[in-house]
Coordinates of C-alpha atoms and ligand atoms in Angstrom, one line a residue:
M1451 CA 158.3 120.4 115.0
D1452 CA 160.6 120.3 117.7
S1453 CA 160.3 123.4 120.1
P1454 CA 163.2 124.5 122.6
Q1455 CA 164.2 121.5 125.0
S1456 CA 162.6 122.2 128.8
T1457 CA 161.8 119.4 131.5
T1458 CA 158.7 121.2 132.1
T1459 CA 156.9 122.3 128.9
E1460 CA 155.0 120.1 126.3
L1461 CA 157.0 119.0 123.5
F1462 CA 155.5 117.6 120.2
I1463 CA 157.9 116.0 118.0
N1464 CA 156.9 114.8 114.5
G1465 CA 157.7 111.7 112.9
I1466 CA 156.0 108.9 110.5
A1467 CA 153.0 107.1 111.7
A1468 CA 154.2 103.5 111.6
A1469 CA 151.5 101.6 113.6
P1470 CA 148.2 102.6 114.4
G1471 CA 146.9 103.5 118.0
I1472 CA 147.3 105.9 120.7
A1473 CA 149.7 105.2 123.7
I1474 CA 149.8 107.2 126.8
G1475 CA 152.6 106.0 129.6
P1476 CA 155.9 106.2 131.1
A1477 CA 159.2 106.2 128.7
Y1478 CA 161.7 103.7 128.7
L1479 CA 164.9 104.4 126.9
F1480 CA 166.3 101.6 125.3
T1481 CA 169.7 101.3 124.1
K1482 CA 171.7 98.5 123.2
T1483 CA 175.3 99.4 124.5
V1484 CA 178.5 96.9 124.3
P1485 CA 179.9 97.1 127.6
R1486 CA 183.7 97.8 127.9
V1487 CA 185.7 95.8 130.1
E1488 CA 188.8 97.0 131.7
V1489 CA 191.3 94.7 133.9
K1490 CA 191.6 95.3 137.3
A1491 CA 193.8 93.6 139.9
I1492 CA 191.8 92.7 143.3
S1493 CA 193.5 91.5 146.7
R1494 CA 193.5 88.1 147.9
E1495 CA 191.0 88.7 150.2
E1496 CA 188.7 90.0 147.5
A1497 CA 188.7 86.8 145.5
D1498 CA 185.5 85.3 147.2
S1499 CA 183.5 88.2 146.8
E1500 CA 184.2 88.6 143.5
I1501 CA 183.2 84.8 142.6
M1502 CA 179.9 85.4 144.5
R1503 CA 179.2 88.4 142.1
L1504 CA 180.0 86.3 139.1
R1505 CA 177.7 83.7 140.3
S1506 CA 174.8 85.9 141.4
A1507 CA 175.3 87.6 137.8
I1508 CA 174.8 84.1 136.3
A1509 CA 171.9 83.1 138.3
R1510 CA 170.1 86.3 137.3
S1511 CA 171.1 86.1 133.5
E1512 CA 169.6 82.4 133.6
K1513 CA 166.5 84.0 135.2
E1514 CA 166.3 86.4 132.7
L1515 CA 166.8 84.2 129.8
Q1516 CA 164.3 81.9 131.3
K1517 CA 161.9 84.5 130.9
I1518 CA 162.8 85.4 127.4
L1519 CA 162.9 81.5 126.3
A1520 CA 159.2 81.5 127.7
F1521 CA 158.3 84.6 125.9
T1522 CA 159.6 83.3 122.7
E1523 CA 158.0 80.2 122.8
L1524 CA 154.4 81.4 123.2
K1525 CA 155.0 84.3 120.6
L1526 CA 157.3 82.6 117.9
G1527 CA 157.1 78.9 118.7
S1528 CA 159.5 76.7 120.3
Q1529 CA 161.9 76.3 117.2
N1530 CA 162.4 79.7 117.4
A1531 CA 163.2 79.9 121.2
K1532 CA 166.2 76.9 120.7
I1533 CA 168.4 80.0 120.4
F1534 CA 167.5 81.0 124.1
E1535 CA 168.0 77.4 125.2
A1536 CA 171.5 77.4 123.7
Q1537 CA 172.6 80.4 126.0
I1538 CA 171.0 79.2 129.1
M1539 CA 173.2 75.9 128.4
I1540 CA 176.3 78.1 127.9
L1541 CA 175.6 79.6 131.6
G1542 CA 175.4 76.1 133.1
D1543 CA 178.6 74.8 131.7
R1544 CA 180.6 73.9 134.6
I1545 CA 183.9 73.5 132.7
L1546 CA 183.8 77.4 131.6
L1547 CA 182.2 78.4 135.1
D1548 CA 185.5 76.5 137.1
S1549 CA 188.1 77.7 134.9
V1550 CA 186.8 81.4 135.4
E1551 CA 186.4 81.2 139.0
K1552 CA 190.3 79.5 139.1
R1553 CA 191.4 82.1 137.1
I1554 CA 190.0 84.9 139.4
R1555 CA 191.5 83.0 142.5
E1556 CA 194.8 82.6 140.8
E1557 CA 195.6 85.7 138.7
L1558 CA 193.4 88.0 141.0
H1559 CA 191.6 89.8 138.4
N1560 CA 188.1 91.2 138.4
A1561 CA 185.4 88.8 137.4
E1562 CA 184.1 90.8 134.5
F1563 CA 187.4 90.6 132.7
V1564 CA 188.0 87.1 133.3
I1565 CA 184.5 86.2 132.2
Y1566 CA 185.2 88.6 129.0
D1567 CA 188.7 86.9 128.1
E1568 CA 187.6 83.2 128.8
I1569 CA 184.4 83.7 126.8
S1570 CA 186.2 85.6 124.2
K1571 CA 188.3 82.6 123.7
Y1572 CA 185.5 80.2 123.2
K1573 CA 184.3 82.7 120.7
K1574 CA 187.5 83.1 118.9
L1575 CA 187.6 79.4 118.5
M1576 CA 184.1 79.3 117.3
L1577 CA 184.9 81.7 114.5
E1578 CA 187.9 80.1 113.4
A1579 CA 186.0 76.9 112.8
S1580 CA 184.9 76.3 109.1
D1581 CA 181.3 75.2 110.1
E1582 CA 178.5 77.9 109.4
Y1583 CA 176.8 76.4 112.4
M1584 CA 179.6 77.3 114.8
H1585 CA 179.9 81.0 113.6
E1586 CA 176.3 81.1 114.2
R1587 CA 176.4 80.2 117.7
A1588 CA 179.4 82.7 118.5
H1589 CA 176.7 85.4 118.5
D1590 CA 174.8 83.7 121.1
V1591 CA 178.2 83.4 123.1
D1592 CA 178.6 87.1 122.9
D1593 CA 174.7 88.0 123.7
V1594 CA 175.6 85.7 126.9
M1595 CA 178.6 87.5 127.7
N1596 CA 177.3 90.8 127.4
R1597 CA 174.2 89.7 129.7
I1598 CA 176.7 88.5 132.4
I1599 CA 178.7 91.5 132.4
R1600 CA 175.7 93.8 132.7
N1601 CA 174.7 91.9 135.5
I1602 CA 178.1 91.6 137.2
R1603 CA 177.8 95.6 137.3
D1604 CA 174.1 95.4 138.4
Q1605 CA 172.9 97.3 135.4
K1606 CA 169.2 97.3 134.9
L1607 CA 168.2 95.5 132.1
F1608 CA 165.6 95.5 129.7
S1609 CA 163.8 92.4 130.6
K1610 CA 163.8 93.5 134.2
L1611 CA 161.2 96.3 133.2
E1612 CA 158.1 96.4 135.5
G1613 CA 154.7 97.8 134.5
E1614 CA 153.9 99.3 131.4
A1615 CA 156.1 101.5 129.1
I1616 CA 156.4 103.2 125.6
I1617 CA 159.9 102.1 124.4
V1618 CA 162.1 105.0 123.1
S1619 CA 164.9 103.8 120.9
E1620 CA 167.3 105.3 118.1
T1621 CA 166.2 102.2 116.2
L1622 CA 164.9 98.7 116.4
T1623 CA 165.4 95.4 114.6
P1624 CA 162.5 93.0 113.9
A1625 CA 163.9 90.8 116.6
D1626 CA 164.1 93.8 119.3
T1627 CA 160.4 94.5 118.5
V1628 CA 159.0 91.1 119.0
I1629 CA 161.4 90.5 121.9
L1630 CA 160.8 93.5 123.5
S1631 CA 156.9 93.0 123.6
R1632 CA 157.1 90.4 126.1
N1633 CA 157.0 93.4 128.4
Q1634 CA 154.0 95.4 128.8
V1635 CA 154.7 97.7 125.7
L1636 CA 152.1 100.3 125.1
G1637 CA 154.1 101.6 122.1
Y1638 CA 157.0 102.3 120.2
A1639 CA 159.0 105.4 119.1
T1640 CA 162.3 105.7 117.5
D1641 CA 164.4 108.4 115.8
L1642 CA 165.4 106.0 113.0
G1643 CA 163.2 104.1 110.5
G1644 CA 160.4 104.3 107.8
V1645 CA 156.8 103.0 107.6
T1646 CA 157.9 100.4 105.7
S1647 CA 161.0 99.3 107.9
H1648 CA 160.5 95.6 109.3
A1649 CA 160.3 96.7 112.9
A1650 CA 157.3 98.7 111.9
I1651 CA 155.4 96.2 109.9
I1652 CA 155.9 93.8 113.2
S1653 CA 154.9 96.4 115.3
R1654 CA 151.5 96.5 113.3
S1655 CA 151.2 93.0 113.5
L1656 CA 151.5 92.7 117.0
K1657 CA 149.0 95.7 117.4
I1658 CA 151.2 98.1 119.5
P1659 CA 151.3 101.7 118.2
A1660 CA 154.4 103.0 117.0
V1661 CA 156.1 106.2 115.5
V1662 CA 159.2 106.0 113.9
G1663 CA 161.5 108.9 112.1
L1664 CA 161.3 110.9 115.0
H1665 CA 165.0 111.9 114.7
S1666 CA 165.6 113.4 118.1
A1667 CA 163.0 111.1 120.6
T1668 CA 166.2 109.8 122.3
T1669 CA 167.6 113.2 123.0
H1670 CA 164.6 114.9 124.6
V1671 CA 163.1 111.8 126.4
H1672 CA 164.3 110.2 129.7
S1673 CA 163.1 106.9 130.7
G1674 CA 160.4 107.5 133.4
D1675 CA 159.0 110.8 131.5
I1676 CA 155.3 110.7 130.8
I1677 CA 154.9 110.5 126.8
A1678 CA 152.2 110.1 124.3
I1679 CA 152.4 108.5 120.9
D1680 CA 149.8 109.1 118.4
G1681 CA 150.5 106.0 115.7
Y1682 CA 148.0 107.9 113.3
A1683 CA 149.3 111.4 113.3
G1684 CA 152.8 110.0 113.5
A1685 CA 153.7 112.0 116.8
L1686 CA 155.5 112.2 119.8
I1687 CA 154.2 114.3 122.7
V1688 CA 156.8 114.4 125.5
R1689 CA 155.2 115.4 128.8
P1690 CA 151.6 116.2 127.8
Q1691 CA 149.3 118.7 129.2
P1692 CA 146.2 117.7 130.1
A1693 CA 144.3 119.2 127.3
T1694 CA 146.5 117.1 125.1
V1695 CA 145.9 114.0 127.0
E1696 CA 142.1 114.6 126.6
T1697 CA 142.2 115.4 123.0
L1698 CA 144.3 112.1 122.4
Q1699 CA 141.8 110.1 124.6
R1700 CA 138.9 111.2 122.5
K1701 CA 140.5 110.3 119.5
A1702 CA 141.3 106.7 120.8
Q1703 CA 137.5 106.4 121.8
R1704 CA 136.1 107.5 118.5
I1705 CA 138.8 105.0 116.8
R1706 CA 137.5 102.5 119.2
N1707 CA 133.7 103.4 118.2
F1708 CA 134.6 102.7 114.7
E1709 CA 136.2 99.3 115.2
E1710 CA 133.2 98.5 116.8
Q1711 CA 131.5 99.0 113.8
L1712 CA 133.5 96.6 112.4
H1713 CA 132.0 93.6 114.3
G1714 CA 131.1 90.9 112.4
I1715 CA 132.8 92.0 109.2
A1716 CA 135.1 88.9 109.4
S1717 CA 132.7 86.5 108.1
L1718 CA 131.8 88.7 105.1
G1719 CA 133.4 88.4 101.9
A1720 CA 135.4 91.2 100.2
E1721 CA 132.8 92.2 97.7
T1722 CA 131.8 95.5 95.9
P1723 CA 128.1 96.0 95.8
D1724 CA 128.1 95.5 92.4
H1725 CA 129.3 92.2 93.3
R1726 CA 133.0 92.4 92.1
R1727 CA 135.0 90.2 94.6
I1728 CA 138.6 90.8 95.5
E1729 CA 140.8 88.4 97.4
L1730 CA 141.4 90.1 100.8
S1731 CA 144.5 88.1 102.4
A1732 CA 146.9 88.7 104.9
N1733 CA 150.5 89.5 105.3
I1734 CA 152.5 87.5 108.2
E1735 CA 156.0 87.0 109.2
F1736 CA 155.3 83.8 111.9
P1737 CA 153.0 80.9 112.1
E1738 CA 151.2 82.3 115.3
E1739 CA 149.9 84.8 113.1
V1740 CA 147.7 82.5 111.3
E1741 CA 145.2 82.5 114.1
F1742 CA 144.9 86.3 114.2
A1743 CA 144.7 86.4 110.1
R1744 CA 141.7 84.2 110.4
M1745 CA 140.2 86.0 113.0
Q1746 CA 140.2 89.2 111.2
G1747 CA 138.4 87.6 108.3
S1748 CA 141.5 87.2 106.0
A1749 CA 141.1 84.5 102.9
G1750 CA 144.5 83.5 102.7
I1751 CA 148.0 84.5 103.2
G1752 CA 149.2 86.7 100.5
L1753 CA 152.4 86.9 101.5
Y1754 CA 154.5 85.0 104.1
R1755 CA 157.9 86.7 104.8
T1756 CA 159.9 83.1 105.5
E1757 CA 162.8 85.2 106.0
S1758 CA 161.5 86.0 109.7
Q1759 CA 162.3 82.5 110.8
V1760 CA 165.8 83.0 109.7
I1761 CA 166.1 86.4 111.4
A1762 CA 164.7 85.4 114.8
K1763 CA 166.9 82.4 114.7
G1764 CA 170.1 84.0 113.5
A1765 CA 170.3 80.9 111.1
F1766 CA 168.9 79.0 108.4
P1767 CA 167.1 76.5 109.7
E1768 CA 167.2 73.0 108.7
E1769 CA 164.6 71.4 106.3
E1770 CA 162.5 70.1 108.8
E1771 CA 162.3 73.0 110.8
Q1772 CA 161.4 75.1 108.1
F1773 CA 158.8 72.2 106.8
E1774 CA 157.2 72.3 110.5
A1775 CA 156.5 75.7 110.1
Y1776 CA 155.5 76.2 106.5
R1777 CA 153.1 72.9 107.6
S1778 CA 151.5 74.7 110.6
V1779 CA 150.8 77.6 108.2
A1780 CA 149.1 75.8 105.4
E1781 CA 147.1 73.6 107.7
G1782 CA 146.3 76.5 109.7
M1783 CA 144.9 78.5 106.7
A1784 CA 143.5 75.7 104.7
P1785 CA 141.3 75.9 102.4
F1786 CA 142.4 79.3 101.7
P1787 CA 145.7 79.7 99.9
V1788 CA 149.0 80.6 101.6
I1789 CA 151.7 82.3 99.4
F1790 CA 155.3 81.5 100.9
R1791 CA 157.6 84.1 99.7
T1792 CA 161.3 82.7 99.6
F1793 CA 163.9 84.1 101.7
D1794 CA 164.3 87.7 101.1
I1795 CA 167.5 88.3 102.9
G1796 CA 169.6 91.7 102.1
G1797 CA 168.5 95.0 102.3
D1798 CA 167.4 95.8 106.2
K1799 CA 166.7 92.1 106.6
V1800 CA 170.6 91.0 107.5
I1801 CA 171.5 88.0 109.0
P1802 CA 174.7 87.2 110.9
D1803 CA 176.8 85.9 108.0
T1804 CA 176.1 88.8 105.4
T1805 CA 178.8 90.9 104.9
R1806 CA 177.8 94.7 105.2
E1807 CA 177.5 96.5 102.3
Q1808 CA 177.8 100.2 100.9
N1809 CA 174.3 100.0 99.3
P1810 CA 172.6 96.9 100.8
F1811 CA 169.3 97.6 99.1
L1812 CA 171.3 97.7 95.7
G1813 CA 173.3 94.7 96.6
W1814 CA 172.8 91.1 97.3
R1815 CA 169.4 90.5 98.2
G1816 CA 166.1 88.5 97.6
I1817 CA 166.5 86.0 94.8
R1818 CA 170.2 87.2 94.2
V1819 CA 171.2 85.6 97.3
M1820 CA 169.3 82.5 97.0
L1821 CA 170.2 81.7 93.4
D1822 CA 174.1 82.2 94.9
R1823 CA 173.2 79.9 97.4
P1824 CA 171.5 76.8 95.5
A1825 CA 171.9 74.5 98.3
L1826 CA 170.1 76.9 100.8
F1827 CA 167.4 77.5 98.1
L1828 CA 166.5 73.9 97.3
T1829 CA 166.1 73.2 101.0
Q1830 CA 163.7 76.0 101.1
L1831 CA 162.0 74.9 98.1
R1832 CA 161.8 71.2 99.0
A1833 CA 160.3 72.4 102.7
I1834 CA 157.4 74.6 101.0
L1835 CA 157.0 71.8 98.4
R1836 CA 156.2 69.3 101.3
A1837 CA 153.9 71.5 102.7
S1838 CA 152.1 71.9 99.9
A1839 CA 150.8 68.3 100.7
H1840 CA 148.8 69.5 103.8
G1841 CA 147.0 72.8 102.5
N1842 CA 146.7 75.2 99.3
V1843 CA 150.4 76.5 98.9
R1844 CA 151.8 79.0 96.4
I1845 CA 155.4 79.9 96.2
M1846 CA 156.6 83.5 95.2
F1847 CA 160.1 85.0 94.5
P1848 CA 161.1 88.2 95.6
M1849 CA 163.2 91.0 93.9
V1850 CA 163.5 89.9 90.7
S1851 CA 164.9 92.1 88.1
K1852 CA 165.3 89.8 84.9
L1853 CA 164.0 86.8 83.2
H1854 CA 167.1 84.9 83.8
E1855 CA 166.2 85.0 87.3
I1856 CA 162.9 83.7 87.3
R1857 CA 164.0 80.9 85.0
A1858 CA 166.8 79.7 86.9
A1859 CA 164.3 79.6 90.0
K1860 CA 161.8 77.7 88.1
Q1861 CA 164.7 75.2 87.4
L1862 CA 165.7 74.9 90.8
L1863 CA 162.1 74.4 91.8
Q1864 CA 161.9 71.6 89.4
R1865 CA 165.0 70.0 90.9
A1866 CA 163.4 70.3 94.1
K1867 CA 160.1 68.4 93.0
D1868 CA 162.4 65.7 91.2
S1869 CA 164.3 65.2 94.3
L1870 CA 161.1 64.9 96.3
T1871 CA 159.4 62.4 94.0
S1872 CA 162.8 60.0 94.1
D1873 CA 162.5 60.0 98.1
N1874 CA 158.8 59.2 97.7
I1875 CA 157.5 62.4 99.8
P1876 CA 154.4 63.8 98.6
F1877 CA 153.8 67.3 97.4
D1878 CA 151.6 69.0 95.2
P1879 CA 152.8 68.6 91.6
K1880 CA 150.6 71.8 90.3
V1881 CA 152.0 74.0 92.8
K1882 CA 150.9 77.7 91.7
I1883 CA 154.3 79.9 91.5
G1884 CA 154.6 83.7 91.2
L1885 CA 157.0 86.4 91.3
M1886 CA 157.0 90.0 93.0
I1887 CA 157.3 93.1 90.8
E1888 CA 159.5 95.3 93.1
V1889 CA 162.0 96.5 90.7
P1890 CA 161.2 99.0 88.1
S1891 CA 162.7 96.6 85.0
A1892 CA 160.2 94.1 86.3
V1893 CA 157.5 96.6 85.6
I1894 CA 158.6 97.3 82.1
L1895 CA 159.1 93.9 81.5
A1896 CA 155.8 92.7 83.5
E1897 CA 154.1 90.7 80.3
E1898 CA 157.4 88.6 79.7
F1899 CA 157.5 88.0 83.4
A1900 CA 153.6 87.2 83.6
A1901 CA 154.4 84.6 80.8
E1902 CA 156.7 82.5 83.2
V1903 CA 154.4 82.6 86.1
D1904 CA 150.9 82.2 87.4
F1905 CA 150.5 85.3 89.2
L1906 CA 152.3 88.6 90.2
S1907 CA 152.4 90.4 93.2
I1908 CA 153.1 94.2 93.7
G1909 CA 155.7 94.8 96.4
T1910 CA 155.2 98.4 96.7
N1911 CA 157.5 99.0 99.4
D1912 CA 160.5 98.3 97.4
L1913 CA 159.0 99.5 94.1
I1914 CA 158.3 102.9 95.3
Q1915 CA 161.8 102.7 96.8
Y1916 CA 163.4 101.9 93.4
L1917 CA 160.8 103.6 91.2
L1918 CA 161.6 107.1 93.2
A1919 CA 164.6 106.6 94.5
V1920 CA 163.5 106.9 98.1
D1921 CA 165.3 104.6 100.5
R1922 CA 162.4 103.3 102.2
E1923 CA 164.4 102.9 105.6
N1924 CA 165.9 106.5 105.6
S1925 CA 163.3 109.2 107.3
S1926 CA 165.5 112.4 106.1
V1927 CA 163.9 111.6 102.8
S1928 CA 160.3 109.7 103.9
Q1929 CA 158.2 112.8 102.9
L1930 CA 159.2 111.7 99.0
F1931 CA 158.3 107.9 99.7
Q1932 CA 154.8 108.5 98.2
H1933 CA 152.2 106.0 97.5
F1934 CA 150.1 108.3 95.3
N1935 CA 152.8 109.7 93.2
P1936 CA 151.4 109.6 89.8
A1937 CA 154.4 107.6 88.6
V1938 CA 153.5 105.1 90.9
I1939 CA 149.9 104.9 90.3
R1940 CA 150.6 104.6 86.2
A1941 CA 153.3 101.7 87.2
I1942 CA 150.7 99.9 88.7
K1943 CA 148.2 100.4 85.9
M1944 CA 151.1 99.0 83.4
I1945 CA 151.8 95.9 85.6
V1946 CA 147.9 95.0 85.7
D1947 CA 147.3 95.7 82.0
A1948 CA 150.7 93.5 81.2
G1949 CA 149.3 90.9 83.8
H1950 CA 145.8 90.5 82.4
K1951 CA 146.9 90.3 78.9
R1952 CA 148.4 87.2 80.0
H1953 CA 145.7 86.1 82.1
V1954 CA 147.5 85.8 85.2
W1955 CA 146.1 87.6 88.4
I1956 CA 147.7 90.5 90.1
G1957 CA 148.1 91.1 93.6
M1958 CA 149.5 93.7 95.8
C1959 CA 151.3 92.7 99.1
G1960 CA 153.5 96.1 99.9
E1961 CA 152.0 98.3 102.6
M1962 CA 150.1 100.4 100.0
A1963 CA 147.4 97.5 99.6
G1964 CA 146.6 98.3 103.7
D1965 CA 146.3 102.1 103.2
P1966 CA 142.8 103.1 103.5
L1967 CA 143.5 105.8 101.0
A1968 CA 144.3 103.6 98.5
T1969 CA 141.7 100.8 98.4
V1970 CA 139.1 102.6 96.0
L1971 CA 142.0 103.2 93.6
L1972 CA 143.7 100.0 93.8
M1973 CA 140.0 98.5 93.1
G1974 CA 139.7 100.7 90.3
L1975 CA 142.7 99.7 88.7
G1976 CA 141.8 96.3 88.6
L1977 CA 144.2 94.5 91.3
D1978 CA 142.5 90.9 91.7
E1979 CA 144.0 90.6 95.4
L1980 CA 145.2 92.6 98.0
S1981 CA 147.2 91.4 100.9
V1982 CA 147.5 93.6 103.8
N1983 CA 148.6 93.7 107.3
P1984 CA 146.0 91.5 109.4
S1985 CA 145.3 94.7 111.8
I1986 CA 143.9 96.8 109.0
L1987 CA 142.2 94.3 107.2
P1988 CA 138.5 94.6 108.5
E1989 CA 138.9 98.4 107.6
I1990 CA 140.2 97.6 104.0
K1991 CA 136.9 95.0 103.9
K1992 CA 134.8 97.8 104.9
I1993 CA 135.6 100.2 102.1
I1994 CA 135.5 97.4 99.6
R1995 CA 132.2 96.8 100.5
S1996 CA 131.2 100.4 100.6
V1997 CA 132.2 101.2 97.0
K1998 CA 131.0 99.9 93.4
H1999 CA 133.5 98.7 91.1
K2000 CA 132.2 100.5 88.3
D2001 CA 132.9 104.0 90.8
A2002 CA 136.1 102.7 91.7
R2003 CA 137.1 102.4 87.7
K2004 CA 135.9 105.9 87.2
V2005 CA 138.1 107.0 90.2
A2006 CA 140.8 105.5 89.0
E2007 CA 140.6 106.6 85.3
K2008 CA 140.4 110.1 86.9
M2009 CA 143.6 109.6 89.2
L2010 CA 145.6 108.5 85.7
T2011 CA 145.3 112.1 84.8
L2012 CA 146.2 113.8 87.8
S2013 CA 149.9 114.8 87.8
T2014 CA 150.5 115.8 91.2
E2015 CA 150.6 113.4 94.7
D2016 CA 148.7 116.3 96.2
E2017 CA 145.7 116.3 93.9
I2018 CA 145.3 112.5 94.1
K2019 CA 145.7 112.5 97.9
E2020 CA 143.2 115.1 98.3
F2021 CA 140.6 113.5 96.2
L2022 CA 141.1 110.3 97.7
A2023 CA 140.6 111.8 101.0
S2024 CA 137.5 113.5 100.6
L2025 CA 135.9 110.5 98.5
V2026 CA 136.7 108.3 101.8
R2027 CA 135.6 110.6 104.0
N2028 CA 132.4 110.8 102.2
K2029 CA 131.7 107.1 101.9
I2030 CA 133.1 106.3 105.5
P2031 CA 133.1 109.5 107.6
E2032 CA 134.4 107.3 110.6
L2033 CA 137.1 105.9 109.1
P2034 CA 140.2 107.4 111.1
I2035 CA 142.0 108.5 108.2
E2036 CA 144.6 111.6 108.6
Ligands
PEP1320 C1 157.6 94.9 99.2 O1 158.6 95.2 99.0 O2 156.5 95.7 99.0 C2 157.2 93.9 100.2 C3 156.0 93.4 100.4 O3 158.4 92.9 100.4 P1 159.0 93.6 102.0 O4 158.4 94.7 102.5 O5 159.3 92.2 102.7 O6 160.4 94.0 101.2
MG1321 MG1 160.3 93.6 99.0

């Protein structure tokens, strides 16, 4: 817990472990402030130097954007980098710049005000247009404007950060997390957020340690302070003393030793010593992660969060652009299967044109959005179906809460197939479909849902949130977000039994599937597939390969009789410590 603030003593702040790893280094306080612009009069003599300030700010902005563009291309591919190309084009717009310079000379106002006023006019026109594409571009214009204004003011920008740093911020969006990682980011520490927030999930994919839900990190840390984060224990240490640094370094070494033991496991199957095979696959957000998933020994993609492409771009990509991304994932993973989850927009995954809702997690999200936007849905379904001609493709629908929704989705899928057939475009007519069990109503109706599809995949991040009424993003209640709550375990059992009764396979793609404490229990409950963050996959495989299925079944039977989370966790922790003592569990 926090101790009184001081500038010399060590300070421990507890948070939530969001991505494994230990980092020690200087902090960088990341704040996203929107600059306030005031109008100021300048003298005629000052006009030239004001224009020079503007020109050098534009040159600097362009340099920054070129760097971001190059990094995004490398990390997320050229399609996702287009947004920055568009921003660079705005900076080179001669008509805009000439009119700004002219106004500075004629009106004798400061450069930041004139650029703000001129770009705001542009933005207003774009927002008034009926074209959705134009609305999206208005946000780019905003970004460019803020960048120029910051540069006119000579304010330090994150993209100029030199050297290594641990990013400390109130919150981070998924896009911030990816974009920031172009620097030498050692780790992330945020005041808000939970372990299943998408920024946390992305940190794990990027293998960057992260601690979230720290409440007061931004009040206690200043840029340049030496800090440490422990992404296993969920702690931030401000100004760590030599003894603390030594303890952390020893822990990091122990973990590295364990990781060495995992070498070679990638080529082995996820099979128990008594020959029960579990499909062990990976969760990914971007096509570029396929290579890492394969390297880690993944036997498929159990969850491809296609909405990440929408979030990174800030708009829904056209069919062709989607198809290219999906095809590269399907081809890259072939002959292993790839489960394409249709856009899961809403909740914490907001896109520019969604209206702010009072209760976004209970609002317009997942399949509800897509069924209300059949044209968008059909475009995506066509793109996925087209990719099915290039690999082993499956389709999965998120946030389904009533039967009508899955039936309507299937009808749209049929329409997408018909349209491809009449366009003479190849696809796999037998493409397998599944749905996510993320809502309590779907648990209760699991058997009926199973009858509609080829597989079910349990999304524990949302299922726990809705089952236990605990906001997955709210760090004040994060202690209540429990994988091992007996209600969660019994719900999983109900889903597995219902699905097996209908002869469909049952997977899990929520973060619980990648929790090393849960593996034996999940095997014992009868899960057929586990889809996990690729960075944890070798550990999970090691556990599967160390425990007999018949023993796991006994463990699950016992866990179903326990009635508190503490008893269940304690039992599972001692079991894992016994079997694999080196496993770095806390
Ligand atoms: C889930 O809810 O468990 C899940 C995998 O989906 P997401 O985290 O993307 O909401
Ligand atoms: Mg979900």
